Amino acid sequence: RIPAFCMSAELRDFADTAAVIAACDLVLSVDTSVAHLAGTLDRRAWILLQHSPDFRWLLGRADSPRDPRARLFRQPDFGDRPSVL
């Protein structure tokens, strides 16, 4: 079992968020600034993408050329969140 925690109440800015990410072995995120910050900090990230993702994630891939440590999990159909999780 992987321990999980939420520190959102303690995070005031991106510097705080970056400090938490730097202490993690893996970041789980949706397509948000946290996912991109993890890539900038060279941390592994698993990113949950909606069926029609932002153009930066391209299509039909489980990886990202601009973020080699990211693994992408895509919704196969619109609204199908359970299969991604």
Coordinates of N, CA and C in Angstrom, one line a residue:
R1 N 0.8 -1.2 0.0 CA 0.0 0.0 0.0 C 0.9 1.2 0.0
I2 N 0.6 2.2 -0.9 CA 1.3 3.4 -1.0 C 0.7 4.5 -0.1
P3 N 1.5 5.1 0.8 CA 1.0 6.1 1.6 C 0.6 7.4 0.8
A4 N -0.5 8.0 1.1 CA -0.9 9.2 0.5 C -1.1 10.3 1.5
F5 N -0.9 11.5 1.1 CA -1.2 12.6 2.1 C -1.6 13.8 1.3
C6 N -2.3 14.7 2.0 CA -2.7 16.0 1.3 C -2.1 17.1 2.1
M7 N -1.4 18.0 1.5 CA -0.7 19.1 2.1 C -1.2 20.4 1.6
S8 N -2.4 20.4 0.9 CA -2.9 21.6 0.2 C -3.0 22.8 1.2
A9 N -3.4 22.6 2.4 CA -3.6 23.7 3.4 C -2.3 24.4 3.7
E10 N -1.1 23.7 3.6 CA 0.2 24.3 3.9 C 0.9 24.9 2.7
L11 N 0.3 24.7 1.5 CA 1.0 25.2 0.3 C 0.5 26.7 0.0
R12 N 1.5 27.6 0.0 CA 1.2 29.0 -0.2 C 1.5 29.4 -1.7
D13 N 2.5 28.8 -2.3 CA 2.9 29.2 -3.6 C 3.7 28.1 -4.3
F14 N 4.2 28.3 -5.5 CA 4.8 27.3 -6.3 C 6.1 26.8 -5.6
A15 N 6.8 27.7 -4.9 CA 8.0 27.2 -4.2 C 7.7 26.2 -3.1
D16 N 6.6 26.3 -2.4 CA 6.1 25.3 -1.5 C 5.8 24.0 -2.2
T17 N 5.0 24.2 -3.3 CA 4.6 23.0 -4.1 C 5.9 22.3 -4.6
A18 N 6.8 23.0 -5.1 CA 8.1 22.4 -5.6 C 8.8 21.7 -4.5
A19 N 8.8 22.2 -3.3 CA 9.5 21.5 -2.2 C 8.9 20.2 -1.9
V20 N 7.5 20.1 -1.9 CA 6.9 18.9 -1.7 C 7.1 17.9 -2.8
I21 N 7.1 18.3 -4.1 CA 7.3 17.5 -5.2 C 8.8 16.9 -5.2
A22 N 9.7 17.7 -4.8 CA 11.1 17.3 -4.7 C 11.3 16.2 -3.7
A23 N 10.4 16.1 -2.7 CA 10.5 15.1 -1.7 C 9.8 13.8 -2.1
C24 N 9.1 13.8 -3.2 CA 8.3 12.6 -3.6 C 9.0 11.8 -4.6
D25 N 8.7 10.5 -4.5 CA 9.3 9.5 -5.5 C 8.4 9.5 -6.8
L26 N 7.1 9.8 -6.6 CA 6.2 9.8 -7.7 C 5.1 10.8 -7.5
V27 N 4.7 11.6 -8.5 CA 3.6 12.5 -8.4 C 2.5 12.0 -9.2
L28 N 1.3 12.0 -8.7 CA 0.1 11.6 -9.4 C -0.7 12.9 -9.6
S29 N -1.1 13.2 -10.8 CA -1.7 14.5 -11.1 C -2.6 14.4 -12.3
V30 N -3.5 15.3 -12.4 CA -4.2 15.5 -13.7 C -3.4 16.6 -14.4
D31 N -3.9 17.0 -15.6 CA -3.2 17.9 -16.4 C -3.3 19.3 -15.8
T32 N -2.4 19.6 -14.9 CA -2.4 20.9 -14.2 C -1.0 21.4 -14.1
S33 N -0.8 22.5 -13.4 CA 0.5 23.1 -13.2 C 1.4 22.1 -12.4
V34 N 0.8 21.3 -11.5 CA 1.6 20.4 -10.7 C 2.2 19.4 -11.6
A35 N 1.5 18.8 -12.5 CA 2.1 17.9 -13.5 C 3.3 18.5 -14.2
H36 N 3.1 19.7 -14.7 CA 4.2 20.4 -15.4 C 5.4 20.7 -14.5
L37 N 5.1 21.1 -13.3 CA 6.2 21.4 -12.3 C 7.0 20.2 -12.0
A38 N 6.3 19.0 -11.9 CA 7.0 17.8 -11.6 C 8.0 17.5 -12.8
G39 N 7.6 17.7 -14.0 CA 8.5 17.5 -15.1 C 9.6 18.5 -15.1
T40 N 9.4 19.7 -14.8 CA 10.5 20.7 -14.7 C 11.5 20.3 -13.6
L41 N 11.0 19.7 -12.5 CA 11.9 19.3 -11.4 C 12.5 17.9 -11.7
D42 N 12.2 17.3 -12.8 CA 12.8 16.0 -13.2 C 12.3 14.9 -12.3
R43 N 11.0 15.0 -11.9 CA 10.4 13.9 -11.0 C 9.5 13.1 -11.9
R44 N 9.4 11.8 -11.5 CA 8.5 10.9 -12.2 C 7.0 11.4 -11.9
A45 N 6.2 11.3 -12.9 CA 4.8 11.7 -12.7 C 3.9 10.8 -13.5
W46 N 2.8 10.4 -12.9 CA 1.7 9.7 -13.6 C 0.6 10.7 -13.8
I47 N 0.2 11.0 -15.0 CA -0.7 12.1 -15.3 C -2.0 11.5 -15.9
L48 N -3.1 11.8 -15.2 CA -4.4 11.3 -15.7 C -5.0 12.3 -16.6
L49 N -5.3 11.9 -17.8 CA -5.8 12.8 -18.9 C -7.2 12.4 -19.3
Q50 N -7.9 13.5 -19.6 CA -9.3 13.3 -20.1 C -9.3 12.8 -21.5
H51 N -10.4 12.3 -22.0 CA -10.5 11.7 -23.3 C -10.0 12.6 -24.4
S52 N -10.2 13.9 -24.3 CA -9.8 14.9 -25.3 C -8.8 15.8 -24.6
P53 N -7.5 15.4 -24.5 CA -6.6 16.2 -23.6 C -6.0 17.4 -24.3
D54 N -5.4 18.2 -23.5 CA -4.7 19.4 -24.1 C -3.7 19.0 -25.2
F55 N -3.5 19.8 -26.1 CA -2.6 19.5 -27.3 C -1.2 19.1 -26.9
R56 N -0.7 19.6 -25.8 CA 0.7 19.3 -25.4 C 0.9 17.8 -25.1
W57 N -0.1 17.0 -24.8 CA 0.0 15.6 -24.5 C -0.1 14.7 -25.8
L58 N -0.3 15.3 -26.9 CA -0.4 14.6 -28.2 C -1.5 13.6 -28.1
L59 N -1.6 12.7 -29.0 CA -2.6 11.6 -29.0 C -2.0 10.3 -29.2
G60 N -2.6 9.2 -28.6 CA -2.2 7.9 -28.8 C -0.9 7.5 -28.2
R61 N -0.5 8.2 -27.1 CA 0.8 7.9 -26.5 C 0.6 7.7 -25.0
A62 N 1.5 6.9 -24.4 CA 1.5 6.8 -23.0 C 2.8 7.5 -22.4
D63 N 3.5 8.2 -23.2 CA 4.6 9.0 -22.8 C 4.6 10.4 -23.4
S64 N 5.5 11.2 -23.1 CA 5.5 12.6 -23.6 C 7.0 12.9 -24.0
P65 N 7.2 13.3 -25.3 CA 8.5 13.7 -25.7 C 9.1 14.9 -24.9
R66 N 8.2 15.8 -24.4 CA 8.7 16.9 -23.7 C 8.9 16.7 -22.2
D67 N 8.4 15.5 -21.8 CA 8.6 15.2 -20.3 C 8.8 13.7 -20.2
P68 N 10.1 13.2 -20.4 CA 10.4 11.8 -20.5 C 10.1 11.0 -19.3
R69 N 9.9 11.6 -18.1 CA 9.7 10.9 -16.9 C 8.2 10.8 -16.6
A70 N 7.3 11.3 -17.5 CA 5.9 11.2 -17.3 C 5.3 10.0 -18.0
R71 N 4.3 9.4 -17.3 CA 3.5 8.3 -17.9 C 2.1 8.8 -17.9
L72 N 1.5 8.7 -19.1 CA 0.2 9.2 -19.3 C -0.9 8.1 -19.3
F73 N -1.9 8.4 -18.5 CA -3.1 7.5 -18.4 C -4.3 8.2 -19.0
R74 N -4.8 7.7 -20.1 CA -5.9 8.4 -20.9 C -7.2 7.7 -20.7
Q75 N -8.2 8.6 -20.6 CA -9.6 8.0 -20.7 C -9.9 7.5 -22.0
P76 N -10.3 6.2 -22.1 CA -10.6 5.7 -23.5 C -11.9 6.3 -24.1
D77 N -12.8 6.7 -23.2 CA -14.1 7.2 -23.7 C -14.4 8.4 -22.8
F78 N -15.1 9.4 -23.4 CA -15.5 10.6 -22.6 C -16.3 10.2 -21.3
G79 N -15.8 10.7 -20.2 CA -16.4 10.5 -18.9 C -16.1 9.2 -18.2
D80 N -15.2 8.3 -18.9 CA -14.9 7.0 -18.3 C -13.7 7.2 -17.3
R81 N -14.0 7.7 -16.2 CA -12.9 7.9 -15.1 C -12.5 6.6 -14.5
P82 N -13.4 5.7 -14.2 CA -13.0 4.4 -13.5 C -11.9 3.7 -14.2
S83 N -11.9 3.6 -15.5 CA -10.9 2.8 -16.2 C -9.5 3.5 -16.1
V84 N -9.5 4.8 -16.0 CA -8.2 5.5 -15.8 C -7.6 5.3 -14.4
L85 N -8.5 5.3 -13.4 CA -8.1 5.1 -12.0 C -7.8 3.7 -11.7

